[in-house]
PDB file of C-alpha atoms in Angstrom:
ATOM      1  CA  UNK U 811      25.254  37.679 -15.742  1.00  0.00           C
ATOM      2  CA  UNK U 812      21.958  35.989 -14.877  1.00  0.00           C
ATOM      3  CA  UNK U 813      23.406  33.458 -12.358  1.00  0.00           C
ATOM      4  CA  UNK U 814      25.327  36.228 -10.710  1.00  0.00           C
ATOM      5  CA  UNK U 815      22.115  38.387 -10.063  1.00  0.00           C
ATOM      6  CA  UNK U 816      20.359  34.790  -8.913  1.00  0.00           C
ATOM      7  CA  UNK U 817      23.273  34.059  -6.611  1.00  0.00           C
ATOM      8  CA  UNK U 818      23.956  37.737  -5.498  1.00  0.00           C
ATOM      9  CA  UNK U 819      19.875  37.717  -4.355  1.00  0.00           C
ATOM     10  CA  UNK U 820      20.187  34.461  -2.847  1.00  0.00           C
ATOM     11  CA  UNK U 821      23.245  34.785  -0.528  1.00  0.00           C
ATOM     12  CA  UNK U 822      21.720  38.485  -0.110  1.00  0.00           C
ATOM     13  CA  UNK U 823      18.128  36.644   1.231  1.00  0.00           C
ATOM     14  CA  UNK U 824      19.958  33.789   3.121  1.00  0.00           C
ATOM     15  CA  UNK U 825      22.108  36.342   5.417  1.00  0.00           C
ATOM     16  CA  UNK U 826      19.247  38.648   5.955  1.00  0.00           C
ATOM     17  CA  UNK U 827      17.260  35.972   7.702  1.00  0.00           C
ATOM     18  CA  UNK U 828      20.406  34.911   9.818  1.00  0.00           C
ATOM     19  CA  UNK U 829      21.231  38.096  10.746  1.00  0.00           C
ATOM     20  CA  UNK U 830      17.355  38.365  12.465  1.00  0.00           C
ATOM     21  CA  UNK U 831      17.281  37.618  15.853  1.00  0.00           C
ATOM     22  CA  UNK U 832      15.875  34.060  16.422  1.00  0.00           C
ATOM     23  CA  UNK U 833      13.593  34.412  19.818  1.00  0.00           C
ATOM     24  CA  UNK U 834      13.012  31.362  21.930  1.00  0.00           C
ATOM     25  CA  UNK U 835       9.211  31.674  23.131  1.00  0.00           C
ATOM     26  CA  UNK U 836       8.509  29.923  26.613  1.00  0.00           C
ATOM     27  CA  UNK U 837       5.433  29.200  28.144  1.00  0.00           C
ATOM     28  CA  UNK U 838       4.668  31.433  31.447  1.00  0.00           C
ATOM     29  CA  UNK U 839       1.761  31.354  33.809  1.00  0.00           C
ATOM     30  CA  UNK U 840       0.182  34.309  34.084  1.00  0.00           C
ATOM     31  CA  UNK U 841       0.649  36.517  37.549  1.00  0.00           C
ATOM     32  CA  UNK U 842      -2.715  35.666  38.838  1.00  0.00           C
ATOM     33  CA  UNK U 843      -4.401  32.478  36.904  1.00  0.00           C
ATOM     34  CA  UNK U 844      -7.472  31.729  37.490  1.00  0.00           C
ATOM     35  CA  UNK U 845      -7.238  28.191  38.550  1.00  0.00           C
ATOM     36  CA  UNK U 846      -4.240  26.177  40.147  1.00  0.00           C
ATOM     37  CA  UNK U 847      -2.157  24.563  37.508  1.00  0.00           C
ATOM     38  CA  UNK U 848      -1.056  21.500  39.188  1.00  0.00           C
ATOM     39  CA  UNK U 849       0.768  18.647  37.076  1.00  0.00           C
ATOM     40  CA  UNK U 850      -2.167  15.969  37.057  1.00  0.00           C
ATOM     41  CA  UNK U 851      -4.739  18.573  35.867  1.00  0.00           C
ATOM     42  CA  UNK U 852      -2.677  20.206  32.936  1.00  0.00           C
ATOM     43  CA  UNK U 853      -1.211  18.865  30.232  1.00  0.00           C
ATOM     44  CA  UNK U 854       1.869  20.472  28.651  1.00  0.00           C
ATOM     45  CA  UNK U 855       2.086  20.246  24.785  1.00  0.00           C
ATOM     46  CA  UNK U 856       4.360  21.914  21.993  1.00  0.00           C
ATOM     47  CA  UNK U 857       2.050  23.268  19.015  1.00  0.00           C
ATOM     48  CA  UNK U 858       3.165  22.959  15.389  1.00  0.00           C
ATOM     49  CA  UNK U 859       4.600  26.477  15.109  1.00  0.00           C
ATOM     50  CA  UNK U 860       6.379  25.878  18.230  1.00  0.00           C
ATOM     51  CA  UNK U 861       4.478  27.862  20.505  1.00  0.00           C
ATOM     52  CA  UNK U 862       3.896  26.154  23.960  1.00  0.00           C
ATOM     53  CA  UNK U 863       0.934  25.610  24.937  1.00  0.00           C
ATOM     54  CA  UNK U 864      -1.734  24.065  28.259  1.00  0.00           C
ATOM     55  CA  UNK U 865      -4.823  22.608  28.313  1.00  0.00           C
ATOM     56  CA  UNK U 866      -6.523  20.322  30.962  1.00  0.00           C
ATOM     57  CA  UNK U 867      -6.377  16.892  31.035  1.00  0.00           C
ATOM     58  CA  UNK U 868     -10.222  16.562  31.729  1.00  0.00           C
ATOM     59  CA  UNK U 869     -13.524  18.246  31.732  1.00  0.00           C
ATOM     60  CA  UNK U 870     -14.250  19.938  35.001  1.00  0.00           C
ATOM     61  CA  UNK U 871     -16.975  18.115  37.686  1.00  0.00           C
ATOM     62  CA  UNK U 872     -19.506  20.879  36.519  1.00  0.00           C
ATOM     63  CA  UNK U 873     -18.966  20.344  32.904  1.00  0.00           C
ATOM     64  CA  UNK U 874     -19.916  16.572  33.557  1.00  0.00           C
ATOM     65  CA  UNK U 875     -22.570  17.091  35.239  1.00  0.00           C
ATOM     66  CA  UNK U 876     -24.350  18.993  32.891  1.00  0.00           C
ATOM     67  CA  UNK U 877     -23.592  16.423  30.341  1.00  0.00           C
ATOM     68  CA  UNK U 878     -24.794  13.620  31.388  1.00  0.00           C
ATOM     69  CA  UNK U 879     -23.465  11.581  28.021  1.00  0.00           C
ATOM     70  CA  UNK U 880     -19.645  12.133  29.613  1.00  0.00           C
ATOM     71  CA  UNK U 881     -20.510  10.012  32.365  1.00  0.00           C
ATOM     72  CA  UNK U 882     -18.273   6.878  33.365  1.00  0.00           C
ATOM     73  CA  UNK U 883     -15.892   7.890  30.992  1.00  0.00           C
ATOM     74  CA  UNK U 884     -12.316   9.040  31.432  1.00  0.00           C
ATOM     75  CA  UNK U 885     -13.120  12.751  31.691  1.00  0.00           C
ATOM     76  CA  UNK U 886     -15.649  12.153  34.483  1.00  0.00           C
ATOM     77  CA  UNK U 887     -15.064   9.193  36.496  1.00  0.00           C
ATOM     78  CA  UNK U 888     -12.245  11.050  39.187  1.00  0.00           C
ATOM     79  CA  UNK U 889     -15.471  13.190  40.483  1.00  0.00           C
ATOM     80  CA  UNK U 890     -17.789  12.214  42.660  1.00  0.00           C
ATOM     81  CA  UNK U 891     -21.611  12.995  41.722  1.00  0.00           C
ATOM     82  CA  UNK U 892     -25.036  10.823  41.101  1.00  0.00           C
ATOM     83  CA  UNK U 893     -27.873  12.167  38.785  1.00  0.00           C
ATOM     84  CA  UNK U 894     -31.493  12.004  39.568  1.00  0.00           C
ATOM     85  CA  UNK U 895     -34.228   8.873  38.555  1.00  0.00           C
ATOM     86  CA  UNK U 896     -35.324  11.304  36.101  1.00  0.00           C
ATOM     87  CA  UNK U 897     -31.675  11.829  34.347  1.00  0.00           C
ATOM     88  CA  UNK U 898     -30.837   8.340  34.745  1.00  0.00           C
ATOM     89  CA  UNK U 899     -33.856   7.164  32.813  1.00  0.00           C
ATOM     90  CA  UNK U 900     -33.615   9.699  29.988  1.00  0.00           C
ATOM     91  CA  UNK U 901     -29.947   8.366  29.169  1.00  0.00           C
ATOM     92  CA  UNK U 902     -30.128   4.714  29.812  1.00  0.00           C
ATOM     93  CA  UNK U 903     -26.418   4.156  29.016  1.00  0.00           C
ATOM     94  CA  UNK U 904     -25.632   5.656  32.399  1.00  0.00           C
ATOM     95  CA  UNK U 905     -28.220   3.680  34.382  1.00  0.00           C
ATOM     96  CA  UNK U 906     -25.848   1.187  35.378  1.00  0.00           C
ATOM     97  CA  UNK U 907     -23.273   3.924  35.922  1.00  0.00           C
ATOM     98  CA  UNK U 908     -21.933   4.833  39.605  1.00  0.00           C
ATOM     99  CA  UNK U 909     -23.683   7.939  39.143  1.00  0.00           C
ATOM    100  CA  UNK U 910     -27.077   5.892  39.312  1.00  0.00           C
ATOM    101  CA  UNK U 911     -26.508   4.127  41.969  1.00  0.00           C
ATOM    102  CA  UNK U 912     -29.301   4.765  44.850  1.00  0.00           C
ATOM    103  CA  UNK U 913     -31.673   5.204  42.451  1.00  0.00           C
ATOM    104  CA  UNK U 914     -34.930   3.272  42.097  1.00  0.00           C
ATOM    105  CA  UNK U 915     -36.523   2.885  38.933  1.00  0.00           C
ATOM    106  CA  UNK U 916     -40.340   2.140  38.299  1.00  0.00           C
ATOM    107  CA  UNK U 917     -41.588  -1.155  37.243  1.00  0.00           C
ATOM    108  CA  UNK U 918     -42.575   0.117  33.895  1.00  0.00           C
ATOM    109  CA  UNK U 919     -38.634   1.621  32.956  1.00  0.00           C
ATOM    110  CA  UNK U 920     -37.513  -2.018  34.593  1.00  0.00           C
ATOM    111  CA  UNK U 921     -39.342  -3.576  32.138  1.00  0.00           C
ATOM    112  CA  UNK U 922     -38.641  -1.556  29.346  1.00  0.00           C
ATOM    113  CA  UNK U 923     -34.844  -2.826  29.026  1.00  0.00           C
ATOM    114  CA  UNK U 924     -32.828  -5.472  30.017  1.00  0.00           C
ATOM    115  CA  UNK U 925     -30.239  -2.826  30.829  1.00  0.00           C
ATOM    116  CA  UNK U 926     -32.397  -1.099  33.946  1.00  0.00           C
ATOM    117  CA  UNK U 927     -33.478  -4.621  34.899  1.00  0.00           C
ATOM    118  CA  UNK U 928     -30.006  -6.052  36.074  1.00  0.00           C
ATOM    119  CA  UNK U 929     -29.388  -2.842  37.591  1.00  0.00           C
ATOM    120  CA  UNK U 930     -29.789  -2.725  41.494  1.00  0.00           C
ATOM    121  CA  UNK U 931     -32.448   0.053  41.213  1.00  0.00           C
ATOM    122  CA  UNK U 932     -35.130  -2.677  39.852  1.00  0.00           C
ATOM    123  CA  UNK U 933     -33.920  -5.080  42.069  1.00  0.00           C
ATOM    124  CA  UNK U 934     -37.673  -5.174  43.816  1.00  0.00           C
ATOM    125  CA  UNK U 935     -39.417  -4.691  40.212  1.00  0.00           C
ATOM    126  CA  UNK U 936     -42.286  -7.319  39.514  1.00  0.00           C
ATOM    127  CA  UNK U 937     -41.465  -8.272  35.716  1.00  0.00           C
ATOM    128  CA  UNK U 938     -44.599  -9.612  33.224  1.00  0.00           C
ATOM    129  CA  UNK U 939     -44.106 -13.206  32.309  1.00  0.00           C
ATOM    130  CA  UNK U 940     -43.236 -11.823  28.360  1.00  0.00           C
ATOM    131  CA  UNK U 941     -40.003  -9.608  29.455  1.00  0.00           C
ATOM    132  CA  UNK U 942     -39.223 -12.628  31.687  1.00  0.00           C
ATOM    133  CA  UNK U 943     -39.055 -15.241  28.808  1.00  0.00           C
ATOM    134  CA  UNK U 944     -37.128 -12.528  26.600  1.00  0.00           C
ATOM    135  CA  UNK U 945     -34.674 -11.873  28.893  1.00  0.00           C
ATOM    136  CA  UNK U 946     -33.431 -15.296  30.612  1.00  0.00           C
ATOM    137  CA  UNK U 947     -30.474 -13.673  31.842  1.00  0.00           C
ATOM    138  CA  UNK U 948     -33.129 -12.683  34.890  1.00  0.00           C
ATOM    139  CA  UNK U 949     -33.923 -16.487  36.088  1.00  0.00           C
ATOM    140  CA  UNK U 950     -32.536 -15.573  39.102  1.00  0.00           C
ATOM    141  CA  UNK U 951     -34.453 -11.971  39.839  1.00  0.00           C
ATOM    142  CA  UNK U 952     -36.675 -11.539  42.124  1.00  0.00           C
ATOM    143  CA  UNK U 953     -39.043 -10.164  39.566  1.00  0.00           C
ATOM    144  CA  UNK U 954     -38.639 -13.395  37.550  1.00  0.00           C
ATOM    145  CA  UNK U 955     -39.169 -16.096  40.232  1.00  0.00           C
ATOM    146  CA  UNK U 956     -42.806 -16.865  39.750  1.00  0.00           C
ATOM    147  CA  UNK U 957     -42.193 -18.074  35.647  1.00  0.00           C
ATOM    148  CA  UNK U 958     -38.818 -20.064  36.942  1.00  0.00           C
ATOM    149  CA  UNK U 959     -40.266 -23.200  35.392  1.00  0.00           C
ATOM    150  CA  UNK U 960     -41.687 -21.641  31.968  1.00  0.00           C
ATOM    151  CA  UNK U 961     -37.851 -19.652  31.341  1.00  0.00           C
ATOM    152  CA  UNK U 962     -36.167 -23.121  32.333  1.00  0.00           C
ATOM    153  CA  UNK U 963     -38.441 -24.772  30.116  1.00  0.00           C
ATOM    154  CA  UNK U 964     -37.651 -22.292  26.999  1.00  0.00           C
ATOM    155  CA  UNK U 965     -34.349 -23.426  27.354  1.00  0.00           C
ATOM    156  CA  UNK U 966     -32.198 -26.864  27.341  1.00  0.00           C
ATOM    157  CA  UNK U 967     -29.142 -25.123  28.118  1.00  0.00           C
ATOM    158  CA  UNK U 968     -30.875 -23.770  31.190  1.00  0.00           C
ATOM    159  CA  UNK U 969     -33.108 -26.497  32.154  1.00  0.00           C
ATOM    160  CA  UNK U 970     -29.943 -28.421  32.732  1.00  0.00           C
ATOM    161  CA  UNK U 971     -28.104 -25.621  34.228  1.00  0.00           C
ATOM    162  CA  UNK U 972     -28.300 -25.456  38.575  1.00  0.00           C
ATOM    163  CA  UNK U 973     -30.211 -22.722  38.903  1.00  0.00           C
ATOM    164  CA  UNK U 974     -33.095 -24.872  37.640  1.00  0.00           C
ATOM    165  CA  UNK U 975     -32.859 -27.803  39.438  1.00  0.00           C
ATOM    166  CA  UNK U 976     -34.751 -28.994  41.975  1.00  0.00           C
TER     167      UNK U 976
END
């Protein structure tokens, strides 16, 4: 009697759910959105519970902007923008960054990392013989040349290399 109630509630539960109507949800646009979709800013995705759903492919130019961190990356690097000395210098990992270009640094931040002194806004910087010998990358700089023969000499690699001959 037991396996007839079991299979009477199970057939019973099986059919009921059948019987509702299954609804196919589709994703719409709304009548007025606020932005153009277009198909290289959205991205079209299916979630879990099968809902559709749409979300953009990057941050907008304002969002990068005001985060300067995003810079160079994938998000960011379709806009055009440039950030100010002052930006540039707080987040050094930018400096060398398209957005940075124009800028000139002082000769203090040039000589405070190797990374602002290869970039093209130190490019006139007067390095002190110390950074110079630390950072032999910068032989060539024009905030180098007067120690030429001291870096050449800190290294044999170097001293044989062209740029110190002669």
């Amino acid at each position: 009697m037991l396996s007839y109630q079991i299979f009477f509630y199970l057939t019973t539960g099986l059919l009921a759910a059948n019987a509702l109507p299954q609804v196919k949800l589709l994703s719409k646009l709304p009548k007025n959105p606020i932005e153009t979709p277009a198909p290289d800013v959205w991205a079209w995705g299916v979630h879990p519970n099968g809902l559709g759903y749409k979300a953009r492919n990057s941050l907008t130019k304002e969002q990068c902007i005001k985060n300067p961190s995003t810079a160079g990356t994938v998000f960011c690097r379709v806009f055009d923008y440039s950030y100010s000395v002052d930006i540039c210098i707080k987040y050094p990992e930018i400096a060398s960054l398209k957005v940075c270009e124009g800028n000139t640094y002082p000769a203090d931040v040039c000589a405070s990392s190797i990374v602002f002194a290869k970039t093209e806004g130190c490019a006139d910087a007067i390095y002190p013989k110390k950074f110079c010998l630390a950072n032999l990358v910068l032989l060539t700089a024009n905030g180098c040349k007067q120690f030429k023969t001291d870096m050449c000499a800190a290294d044999v690699k170097l001293a044989e290399s062209e740029n110190c001959a002669g």
